[in-house]
mmCIF file of C-alpha atoms and ligand atoms in Angstrom:
data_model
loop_
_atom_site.group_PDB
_atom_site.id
_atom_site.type_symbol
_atom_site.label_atom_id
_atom_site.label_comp_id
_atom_site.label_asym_id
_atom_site.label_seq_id
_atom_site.Cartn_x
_atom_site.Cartn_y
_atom_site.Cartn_z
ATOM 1 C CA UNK P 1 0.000 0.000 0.000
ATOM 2 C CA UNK P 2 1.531 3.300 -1.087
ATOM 3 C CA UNK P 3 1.326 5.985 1.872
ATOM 4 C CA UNK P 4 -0.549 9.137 1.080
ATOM 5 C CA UNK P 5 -0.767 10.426 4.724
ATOM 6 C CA UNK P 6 0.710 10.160 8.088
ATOM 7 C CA UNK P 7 -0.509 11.162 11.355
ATOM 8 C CA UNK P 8 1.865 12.042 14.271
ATOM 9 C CA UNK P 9 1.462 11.629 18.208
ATOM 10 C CA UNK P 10 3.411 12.431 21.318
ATOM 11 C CA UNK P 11 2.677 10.076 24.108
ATOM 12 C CA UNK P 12 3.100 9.628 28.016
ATOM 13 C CA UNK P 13 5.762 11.903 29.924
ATOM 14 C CA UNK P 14 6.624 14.934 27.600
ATOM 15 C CA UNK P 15 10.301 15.716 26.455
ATOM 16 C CA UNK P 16 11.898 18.830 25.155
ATOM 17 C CA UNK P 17 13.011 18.269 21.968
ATOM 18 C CA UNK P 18 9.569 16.482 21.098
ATOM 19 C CA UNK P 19 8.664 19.643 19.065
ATOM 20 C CA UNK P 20 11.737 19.711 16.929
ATOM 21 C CA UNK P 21 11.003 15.999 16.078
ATOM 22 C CA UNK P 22 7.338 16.705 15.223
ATOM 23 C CA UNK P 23 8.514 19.671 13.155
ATOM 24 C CA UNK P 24 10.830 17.297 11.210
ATOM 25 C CA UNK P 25 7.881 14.774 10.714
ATOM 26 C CA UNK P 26 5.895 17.488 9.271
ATOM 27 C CA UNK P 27 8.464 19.146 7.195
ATOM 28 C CA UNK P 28 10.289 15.915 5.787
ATOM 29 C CA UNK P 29 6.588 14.348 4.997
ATOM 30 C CA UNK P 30 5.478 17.136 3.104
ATOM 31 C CA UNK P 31 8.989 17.495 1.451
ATOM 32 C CA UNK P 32 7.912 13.824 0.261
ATOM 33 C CA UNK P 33 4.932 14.851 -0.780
ATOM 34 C CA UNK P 34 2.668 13.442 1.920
ATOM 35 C CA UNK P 35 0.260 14.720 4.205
ATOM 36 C CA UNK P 36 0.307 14.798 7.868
ATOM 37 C CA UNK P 37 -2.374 15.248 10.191
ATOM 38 C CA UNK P 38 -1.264 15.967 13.772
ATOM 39 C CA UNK P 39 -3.268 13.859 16.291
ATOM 40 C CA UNK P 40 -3.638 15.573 19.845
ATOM 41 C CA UNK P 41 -3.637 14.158 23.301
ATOM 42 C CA UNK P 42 -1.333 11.046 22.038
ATOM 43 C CA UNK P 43 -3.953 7.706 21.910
ATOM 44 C CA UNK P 44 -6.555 8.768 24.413
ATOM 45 C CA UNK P 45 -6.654 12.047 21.438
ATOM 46 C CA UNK P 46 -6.832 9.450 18.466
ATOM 47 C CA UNK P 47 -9.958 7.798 20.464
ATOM 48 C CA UNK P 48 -11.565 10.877 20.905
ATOM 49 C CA UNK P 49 -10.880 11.970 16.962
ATOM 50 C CA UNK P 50 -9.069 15.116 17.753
ATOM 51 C CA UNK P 51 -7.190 15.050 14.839
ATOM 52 C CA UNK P 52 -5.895 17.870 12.628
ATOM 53 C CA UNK P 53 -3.924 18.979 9.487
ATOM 54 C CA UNK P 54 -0.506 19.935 10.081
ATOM 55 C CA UNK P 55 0.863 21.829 7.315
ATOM 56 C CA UNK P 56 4.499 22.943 6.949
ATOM 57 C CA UNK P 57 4.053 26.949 8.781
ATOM 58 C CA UNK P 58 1.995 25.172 11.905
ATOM 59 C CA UNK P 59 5.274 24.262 12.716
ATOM 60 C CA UNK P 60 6.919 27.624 12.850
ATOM 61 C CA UNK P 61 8.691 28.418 15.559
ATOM 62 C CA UNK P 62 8.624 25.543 18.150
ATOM 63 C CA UNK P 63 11.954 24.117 17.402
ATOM 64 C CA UNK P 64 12.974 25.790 20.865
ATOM 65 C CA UNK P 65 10.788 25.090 22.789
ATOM 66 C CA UNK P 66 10.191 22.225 25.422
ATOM 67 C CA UNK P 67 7.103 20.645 25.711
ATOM 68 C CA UNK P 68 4.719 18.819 22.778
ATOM 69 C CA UNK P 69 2.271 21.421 20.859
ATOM 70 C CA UNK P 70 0.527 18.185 20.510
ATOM 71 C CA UNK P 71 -0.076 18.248 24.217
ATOM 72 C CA UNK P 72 0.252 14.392 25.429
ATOM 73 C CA UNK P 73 -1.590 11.892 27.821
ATOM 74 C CA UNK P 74 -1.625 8.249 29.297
ATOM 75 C CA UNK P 75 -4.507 6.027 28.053
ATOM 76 C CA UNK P 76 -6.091 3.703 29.731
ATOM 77 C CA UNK P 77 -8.916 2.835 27.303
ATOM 78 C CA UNK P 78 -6.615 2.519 24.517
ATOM 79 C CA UNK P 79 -4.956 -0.723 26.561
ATOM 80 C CA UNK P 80 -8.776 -1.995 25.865
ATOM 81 C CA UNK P 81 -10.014 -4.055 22.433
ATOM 82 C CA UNK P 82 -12.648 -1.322 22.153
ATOM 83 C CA UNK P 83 -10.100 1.561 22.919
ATOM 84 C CA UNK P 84 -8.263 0.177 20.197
ATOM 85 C CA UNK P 85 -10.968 -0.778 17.369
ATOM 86 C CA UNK P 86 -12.175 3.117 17.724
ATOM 87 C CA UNK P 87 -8.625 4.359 17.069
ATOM 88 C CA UNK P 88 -8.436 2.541 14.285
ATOM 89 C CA UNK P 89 -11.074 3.346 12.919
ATOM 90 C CA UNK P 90 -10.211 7.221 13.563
ATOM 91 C CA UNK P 91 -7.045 6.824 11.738
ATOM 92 C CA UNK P 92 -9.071 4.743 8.227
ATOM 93 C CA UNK P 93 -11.763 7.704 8.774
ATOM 94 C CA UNK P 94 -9.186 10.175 8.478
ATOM 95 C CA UNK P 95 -7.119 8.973 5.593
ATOM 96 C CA UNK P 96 -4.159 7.714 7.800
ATOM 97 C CA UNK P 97 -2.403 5.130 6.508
ATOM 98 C CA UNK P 98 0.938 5.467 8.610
ATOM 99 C CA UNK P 99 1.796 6.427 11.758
ATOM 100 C CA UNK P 100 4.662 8.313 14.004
ATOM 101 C CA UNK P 101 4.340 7.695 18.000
ATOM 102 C CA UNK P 102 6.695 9.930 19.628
ATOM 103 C CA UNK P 103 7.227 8.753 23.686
ATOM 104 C CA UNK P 104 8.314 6.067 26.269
ATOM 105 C CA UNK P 105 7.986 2.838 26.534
ATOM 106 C CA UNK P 106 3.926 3.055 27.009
ATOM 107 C CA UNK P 107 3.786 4.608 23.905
ATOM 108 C CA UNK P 108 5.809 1.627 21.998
ATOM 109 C CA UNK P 109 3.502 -0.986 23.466
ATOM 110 C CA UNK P 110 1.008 1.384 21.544
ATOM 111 C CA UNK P 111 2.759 1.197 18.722
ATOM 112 C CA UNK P 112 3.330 -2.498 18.919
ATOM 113 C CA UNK P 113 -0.315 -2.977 19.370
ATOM 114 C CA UNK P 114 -1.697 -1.247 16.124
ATOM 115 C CA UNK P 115 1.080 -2.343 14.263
ATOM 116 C CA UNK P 116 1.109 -6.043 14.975
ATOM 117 C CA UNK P 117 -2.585 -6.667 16.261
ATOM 118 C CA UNK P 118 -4.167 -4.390 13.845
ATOM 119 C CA UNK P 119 -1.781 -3.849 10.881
ATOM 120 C CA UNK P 120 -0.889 -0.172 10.936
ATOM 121 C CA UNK P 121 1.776 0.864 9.437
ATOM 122 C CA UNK P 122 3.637 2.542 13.125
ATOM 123 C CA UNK P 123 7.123 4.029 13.577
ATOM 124 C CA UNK P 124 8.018 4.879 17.143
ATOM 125 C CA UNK P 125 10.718 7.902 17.701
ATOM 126 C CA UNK P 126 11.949 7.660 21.765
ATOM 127 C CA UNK P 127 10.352 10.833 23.785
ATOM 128 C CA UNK P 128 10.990 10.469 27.068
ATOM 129 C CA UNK P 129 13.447 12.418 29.486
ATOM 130 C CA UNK P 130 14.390 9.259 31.127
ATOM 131 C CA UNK P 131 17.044 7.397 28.703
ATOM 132 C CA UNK P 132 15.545 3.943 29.624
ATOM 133 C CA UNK P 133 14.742 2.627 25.741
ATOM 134 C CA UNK P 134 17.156 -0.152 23.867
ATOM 135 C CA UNK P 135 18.026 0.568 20.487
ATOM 136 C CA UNK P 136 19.862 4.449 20.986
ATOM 137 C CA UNK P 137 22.054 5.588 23.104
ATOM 138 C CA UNK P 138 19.941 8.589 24.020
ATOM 139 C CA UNK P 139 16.490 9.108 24.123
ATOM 140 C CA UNK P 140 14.344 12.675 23.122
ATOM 141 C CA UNK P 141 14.873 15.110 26.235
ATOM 142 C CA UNK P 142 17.445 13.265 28.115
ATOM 143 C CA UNK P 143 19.967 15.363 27.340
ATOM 144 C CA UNK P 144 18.403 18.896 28.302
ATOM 145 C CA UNK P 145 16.451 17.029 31.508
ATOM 146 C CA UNK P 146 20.569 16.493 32.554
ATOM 147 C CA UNK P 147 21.289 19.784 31.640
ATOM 148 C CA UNK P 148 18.508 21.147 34.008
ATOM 149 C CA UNK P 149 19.267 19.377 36.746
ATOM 150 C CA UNK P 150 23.113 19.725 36.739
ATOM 151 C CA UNK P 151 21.894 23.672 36.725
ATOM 152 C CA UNK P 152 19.748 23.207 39.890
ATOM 153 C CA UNK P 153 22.488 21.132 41.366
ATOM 154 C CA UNK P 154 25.206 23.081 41.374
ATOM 155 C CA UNK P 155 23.146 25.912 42.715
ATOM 156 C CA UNK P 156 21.941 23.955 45.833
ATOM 157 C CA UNK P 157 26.140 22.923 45.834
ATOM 158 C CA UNK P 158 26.710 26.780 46.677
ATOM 159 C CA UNK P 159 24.487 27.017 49.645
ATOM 160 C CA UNK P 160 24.982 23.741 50.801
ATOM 161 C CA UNK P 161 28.801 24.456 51.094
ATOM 162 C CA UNK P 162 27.946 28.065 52.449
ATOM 163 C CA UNK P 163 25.831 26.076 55.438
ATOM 164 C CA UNK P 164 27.391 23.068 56.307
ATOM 165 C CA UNK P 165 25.048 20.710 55.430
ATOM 166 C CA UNK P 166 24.604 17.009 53.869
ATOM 167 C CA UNK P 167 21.754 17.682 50.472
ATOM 168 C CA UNK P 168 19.526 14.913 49.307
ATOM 169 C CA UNK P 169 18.424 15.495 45.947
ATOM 170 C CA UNK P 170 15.923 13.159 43.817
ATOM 171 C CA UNK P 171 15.931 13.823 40.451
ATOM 172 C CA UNK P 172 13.313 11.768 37.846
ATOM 173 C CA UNK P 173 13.651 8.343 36.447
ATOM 174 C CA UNK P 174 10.895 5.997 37.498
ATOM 175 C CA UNK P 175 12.483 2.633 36.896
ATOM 176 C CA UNK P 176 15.982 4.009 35.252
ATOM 177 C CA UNK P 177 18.983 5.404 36.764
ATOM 178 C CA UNK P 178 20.554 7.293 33.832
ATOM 179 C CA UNK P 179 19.579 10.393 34.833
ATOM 180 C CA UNK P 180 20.771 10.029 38.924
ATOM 181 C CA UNK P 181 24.258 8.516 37.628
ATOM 182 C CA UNK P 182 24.965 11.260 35.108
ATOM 183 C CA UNK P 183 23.870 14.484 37.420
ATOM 184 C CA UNK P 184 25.838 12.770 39.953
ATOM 185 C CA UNK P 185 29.217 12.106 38.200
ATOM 186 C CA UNK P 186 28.700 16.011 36.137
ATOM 187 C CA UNK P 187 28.316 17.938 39.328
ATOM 188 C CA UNK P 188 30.596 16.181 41.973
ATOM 189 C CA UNK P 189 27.986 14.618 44.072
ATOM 190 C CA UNK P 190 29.686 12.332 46.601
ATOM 191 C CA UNK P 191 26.812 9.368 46.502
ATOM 192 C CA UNK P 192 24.138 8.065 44.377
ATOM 193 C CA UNK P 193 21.367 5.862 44.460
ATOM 194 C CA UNK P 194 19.594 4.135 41.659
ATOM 195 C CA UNK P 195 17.091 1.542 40.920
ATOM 196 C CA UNK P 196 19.825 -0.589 38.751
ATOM 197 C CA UNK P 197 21.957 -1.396 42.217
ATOM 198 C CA UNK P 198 21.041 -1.882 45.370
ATOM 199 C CA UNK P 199 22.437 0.557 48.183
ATOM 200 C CA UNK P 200 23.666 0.599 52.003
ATOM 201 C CA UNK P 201 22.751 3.320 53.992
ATOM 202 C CA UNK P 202 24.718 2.523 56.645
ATOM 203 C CA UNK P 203 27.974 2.332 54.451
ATOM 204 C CA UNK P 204 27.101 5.847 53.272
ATOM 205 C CA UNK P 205 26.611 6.990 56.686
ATOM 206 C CA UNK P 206 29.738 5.698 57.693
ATOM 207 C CA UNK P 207 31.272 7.458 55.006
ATOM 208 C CA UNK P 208 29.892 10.556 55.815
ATOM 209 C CA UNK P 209 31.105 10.589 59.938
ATOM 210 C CA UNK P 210 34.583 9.820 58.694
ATOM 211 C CA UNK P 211 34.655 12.598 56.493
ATOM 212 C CA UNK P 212 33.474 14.738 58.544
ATOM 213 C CA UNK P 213 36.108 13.311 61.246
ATOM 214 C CA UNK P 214 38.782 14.693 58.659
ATOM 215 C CA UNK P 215 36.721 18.238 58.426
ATOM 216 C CA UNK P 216 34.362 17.505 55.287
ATOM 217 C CA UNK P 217 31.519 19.674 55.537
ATOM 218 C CA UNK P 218 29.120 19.439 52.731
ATOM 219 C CA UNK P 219 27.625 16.501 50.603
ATOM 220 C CA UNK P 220 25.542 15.996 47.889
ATOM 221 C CA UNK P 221 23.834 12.747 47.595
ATOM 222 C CA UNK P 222 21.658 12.239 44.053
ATOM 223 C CA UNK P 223 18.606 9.768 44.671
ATOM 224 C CA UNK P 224 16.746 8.488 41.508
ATOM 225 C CA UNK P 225 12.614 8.694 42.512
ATOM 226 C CA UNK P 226 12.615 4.926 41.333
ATOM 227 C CA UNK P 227 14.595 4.089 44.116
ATOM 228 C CA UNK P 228 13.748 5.698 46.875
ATOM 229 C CA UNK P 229 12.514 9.237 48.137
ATOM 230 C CA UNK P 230 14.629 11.850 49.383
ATOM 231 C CA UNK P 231 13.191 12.605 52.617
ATOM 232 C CA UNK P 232 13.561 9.400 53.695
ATOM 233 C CA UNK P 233 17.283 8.607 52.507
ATOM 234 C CA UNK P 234 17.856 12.587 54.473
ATOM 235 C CA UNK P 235 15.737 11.580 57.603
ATOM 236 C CA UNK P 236 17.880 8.142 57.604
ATOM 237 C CA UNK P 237 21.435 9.860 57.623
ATOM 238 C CA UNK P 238 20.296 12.514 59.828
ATOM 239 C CA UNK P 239 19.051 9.684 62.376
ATOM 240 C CA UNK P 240 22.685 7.830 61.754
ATOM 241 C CA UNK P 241 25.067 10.790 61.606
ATOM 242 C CA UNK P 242 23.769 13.419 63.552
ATOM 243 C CA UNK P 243 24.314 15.846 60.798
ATOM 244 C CA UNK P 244 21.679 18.049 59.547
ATOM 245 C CA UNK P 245 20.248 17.438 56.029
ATOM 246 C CA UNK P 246 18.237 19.049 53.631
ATOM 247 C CA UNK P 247 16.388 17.652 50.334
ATOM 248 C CA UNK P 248 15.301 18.935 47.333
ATOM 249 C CA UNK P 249 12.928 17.127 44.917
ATOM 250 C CA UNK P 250 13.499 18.738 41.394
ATOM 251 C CA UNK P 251 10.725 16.820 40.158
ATOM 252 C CA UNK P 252 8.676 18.017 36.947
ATOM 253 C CA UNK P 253 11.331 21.309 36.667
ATOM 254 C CA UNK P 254 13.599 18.834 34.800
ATOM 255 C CA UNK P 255 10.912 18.071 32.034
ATOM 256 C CA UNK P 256 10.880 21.743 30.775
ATOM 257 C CA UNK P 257 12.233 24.334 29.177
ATOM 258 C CA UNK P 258 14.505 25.082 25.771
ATOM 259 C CA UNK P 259 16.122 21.702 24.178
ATOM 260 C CA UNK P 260 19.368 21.013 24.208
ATOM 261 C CA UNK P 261 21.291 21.166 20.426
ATOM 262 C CA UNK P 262 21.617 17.639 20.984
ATOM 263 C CA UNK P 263 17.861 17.089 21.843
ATOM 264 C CA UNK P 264 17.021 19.218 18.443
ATOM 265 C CA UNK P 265 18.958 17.456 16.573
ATOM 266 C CA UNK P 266 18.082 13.879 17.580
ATOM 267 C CA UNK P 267 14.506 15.007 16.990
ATOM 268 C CA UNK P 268 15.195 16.434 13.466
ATOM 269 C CA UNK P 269 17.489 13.128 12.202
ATOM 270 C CA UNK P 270 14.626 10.827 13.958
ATOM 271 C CA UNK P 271 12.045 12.577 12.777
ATOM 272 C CA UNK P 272 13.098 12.357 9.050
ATOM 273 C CA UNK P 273 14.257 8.766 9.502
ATOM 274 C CA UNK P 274 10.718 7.916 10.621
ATOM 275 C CA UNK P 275 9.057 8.981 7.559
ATOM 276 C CA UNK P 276 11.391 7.868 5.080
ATOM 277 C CA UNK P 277 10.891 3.799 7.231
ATOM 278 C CA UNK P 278 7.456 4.253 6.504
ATOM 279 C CA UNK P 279 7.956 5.313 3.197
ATOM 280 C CA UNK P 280 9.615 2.253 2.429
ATOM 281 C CA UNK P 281 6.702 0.029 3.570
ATOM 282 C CA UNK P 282 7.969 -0.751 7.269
ATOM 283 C CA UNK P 283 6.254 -0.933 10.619
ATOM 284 C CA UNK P 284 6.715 -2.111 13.887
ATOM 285 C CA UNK P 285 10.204 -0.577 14.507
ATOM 286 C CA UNK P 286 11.790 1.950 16.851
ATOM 287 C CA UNK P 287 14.199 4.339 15.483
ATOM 288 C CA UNK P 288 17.190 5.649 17.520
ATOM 289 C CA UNK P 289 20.858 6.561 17.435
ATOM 290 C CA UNK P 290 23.796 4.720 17.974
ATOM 291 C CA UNK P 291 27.446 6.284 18.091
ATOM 292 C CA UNK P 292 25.890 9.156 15.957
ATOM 293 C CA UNK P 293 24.513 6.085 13.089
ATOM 294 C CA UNK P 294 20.965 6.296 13.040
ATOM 295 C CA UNK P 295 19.949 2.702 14.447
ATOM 296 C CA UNK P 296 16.482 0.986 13.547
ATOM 297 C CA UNK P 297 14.928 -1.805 15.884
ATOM 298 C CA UNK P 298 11.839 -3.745 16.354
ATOM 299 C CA UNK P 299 9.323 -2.369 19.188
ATOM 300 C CA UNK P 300 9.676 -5.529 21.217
ATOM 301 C CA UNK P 301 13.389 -4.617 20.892
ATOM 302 C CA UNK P 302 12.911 -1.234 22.026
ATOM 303 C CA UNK P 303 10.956 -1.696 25.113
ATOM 304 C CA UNK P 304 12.984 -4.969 26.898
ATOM 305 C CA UNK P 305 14.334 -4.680 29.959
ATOM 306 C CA UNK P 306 17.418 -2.596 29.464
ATOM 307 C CA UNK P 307 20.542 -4.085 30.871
ATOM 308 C CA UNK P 308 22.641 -1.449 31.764
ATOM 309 C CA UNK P 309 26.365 -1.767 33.393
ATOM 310 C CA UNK P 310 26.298 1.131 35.788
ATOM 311 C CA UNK P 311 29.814 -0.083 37.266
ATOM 312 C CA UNK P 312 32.071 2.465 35.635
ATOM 313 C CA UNK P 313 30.217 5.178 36.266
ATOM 314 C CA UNK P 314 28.994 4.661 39.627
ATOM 315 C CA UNK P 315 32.309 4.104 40.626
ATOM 316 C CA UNK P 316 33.941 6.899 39.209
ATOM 317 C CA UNK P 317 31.683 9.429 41.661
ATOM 318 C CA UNK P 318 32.555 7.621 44.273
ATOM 319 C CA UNK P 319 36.541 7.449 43.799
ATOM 320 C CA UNK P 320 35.896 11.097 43.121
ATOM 321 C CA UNK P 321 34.514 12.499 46.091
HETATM 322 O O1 F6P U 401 8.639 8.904 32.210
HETATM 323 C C1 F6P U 401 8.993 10.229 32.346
HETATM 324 C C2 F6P U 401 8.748 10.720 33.741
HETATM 325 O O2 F6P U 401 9.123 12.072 33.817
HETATM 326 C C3 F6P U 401 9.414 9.909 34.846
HETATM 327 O O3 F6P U 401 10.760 10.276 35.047
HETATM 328 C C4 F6P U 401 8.540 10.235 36.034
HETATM 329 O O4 F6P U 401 8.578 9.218 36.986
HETATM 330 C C5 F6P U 401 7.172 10.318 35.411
HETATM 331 O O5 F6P U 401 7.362 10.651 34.047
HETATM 332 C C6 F6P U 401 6.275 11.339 36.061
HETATM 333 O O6 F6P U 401 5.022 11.221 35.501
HETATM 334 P P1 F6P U 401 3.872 12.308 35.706
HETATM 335 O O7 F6P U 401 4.251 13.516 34.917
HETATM 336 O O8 F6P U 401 2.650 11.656 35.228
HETATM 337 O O9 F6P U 401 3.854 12.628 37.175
#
């Protein structure tokens, strides 16, 4: 079948950089001649038919900016049969006869489902600030959510040196430490804590009263939210150590604001390669990047467990401190 029109979607968590992807699906479809219709509210939007032409100037000026002009959502009806048969019969009603899911893993399972269980043709681009899909070595987002919080991190670094004090921090990353390990190794932090290892709290504390034996003062210790919460890793030293701690949950701060270069630019090169897969009569795959090669996978692929070695990394903050 010979595609004539796309639609695109963002899905689940936003990412910055998610505009300047959609803005490359748009652009690089219509430079090939198709049409795209931009589908709003990700798949609880494409059940509820509120779906709209995109043409190449509705995509002026949002390359900077964070967020998804497509707004975005989790569905729950859309994990249902009926969920599913209305969708697709949104997208035949509307002409759509490919698709381009931009999100997390939630949003491949999507994906998987209308492409496998329903036959539409469905390219997934990764949107998601936490770095926790296979198949690319960085997902869309990731790199300005680091950014952000490296930024708020090295302010609370200034007063927590200024006062003494021991700083918990939580950053995002529901089941996926990339973010935690990073922010910790970029802005000195002298412990970290992430879902892919387990952690001793009375080690750290240890740590802590012998460095403070030999006059250390301040400490910043980088919990990922999948792991634990922040006020209760704080209330824990503070009941071990005697030292007074503060937290600070970054939380949703780190999904905003202007993308990266980076996150751009992964969202224009993904963007394009998306069209041009379905152009070519393929479905069911995940694009990403690879040591700067674009890198195509299956969804199943995609969304696996990730095994990650955090070794290196984790113990490079540590024989840092
Ligand atoms: O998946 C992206 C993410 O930002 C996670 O890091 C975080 O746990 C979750 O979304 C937060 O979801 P919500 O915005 O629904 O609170």
């Amino acid at each position: 079948m010979s595609i004539k029109r796309i639609g695109v979607l963002t899905s689940g968590g936003d990412g910055p950089g998610m505009n300047a992807a959609i803005r490359a699906v748009v652009r690089y479809a219509w430079h090939m001649k198709l049409e795209v219709m931009g589908i709003y509210r990700g798949y609880a939007g494409l059940i509820n038919g509120e779906i709209a032409l995109l043409d190449r100037r509705s995509v002026s000026n949002i390359i900077n900016r964070g967020g998804t002009i497509l707004k975005t959502a989790r569905s729950e009806e859309f994990k249902t049969v009926k969920g599913q048969k209305r969708a697709v019969e949104l997208l035949k009603t509307h002409g759509i006869d490919g698709l381009v899911v931009i999100g997390g893993d939630g949003t491949y399972h999507g994906g998987r489902v209308l492409s496998q269980k329903w036959n539409i043709p469905c390219i997934g681009l990764p949107g998601t600030i936490d770095n926790d899909i296979n198949g690319t070595d960085s997902t869309i987002g990731y790199d300005t959510a680091i950014n952000t919080a490296i930024d708020a991190i090295d302010k609370i670094r200034d007063t927590a040196t200024s006062m003494e004090r021991i700083f918990v921090v939580e950053v995002m990353g529901r089941a996926s430490g990339s973010i935690a390990l990073q922010v910790a190794l970029g802005s000195g932090a002298e412990d970290v804590i992430i879902p892919e290892r387990k952690y001793d709290i009375a080690g750290m504390c240890h740590d802590i009263v012998e460095g403070n034996l030999r006059g250390k003062v301040s400490w910043i210790i980088v919990v990922a939210e999948g792991k634990a919460k922040a006020g209760d890793i704080a209330k824990q030293i503070t009941d071990l150590t005697s030292l007074e701690t503060r937290v600070a949950v970054l939380g949703h701060v780190q999904r905003g604001g202007n993308p990266t270069v980076r996150d751009r630019n992964l969202g224009a090169r993904l963007g394009q390669k998306a069209v041009e897969l379905l152009l070519e009569g393929k479905s069911g795959k995940a694009v990403g990047v690879i040591s700067d090669k674009i890198n195509v996978v299956d969804f199943e692929e995609a969304i696996k467990k990730r095994k990650v070695n955090t070794n290196d990394l984790y113990n490079l903050v540590r024989i840092l401190t």
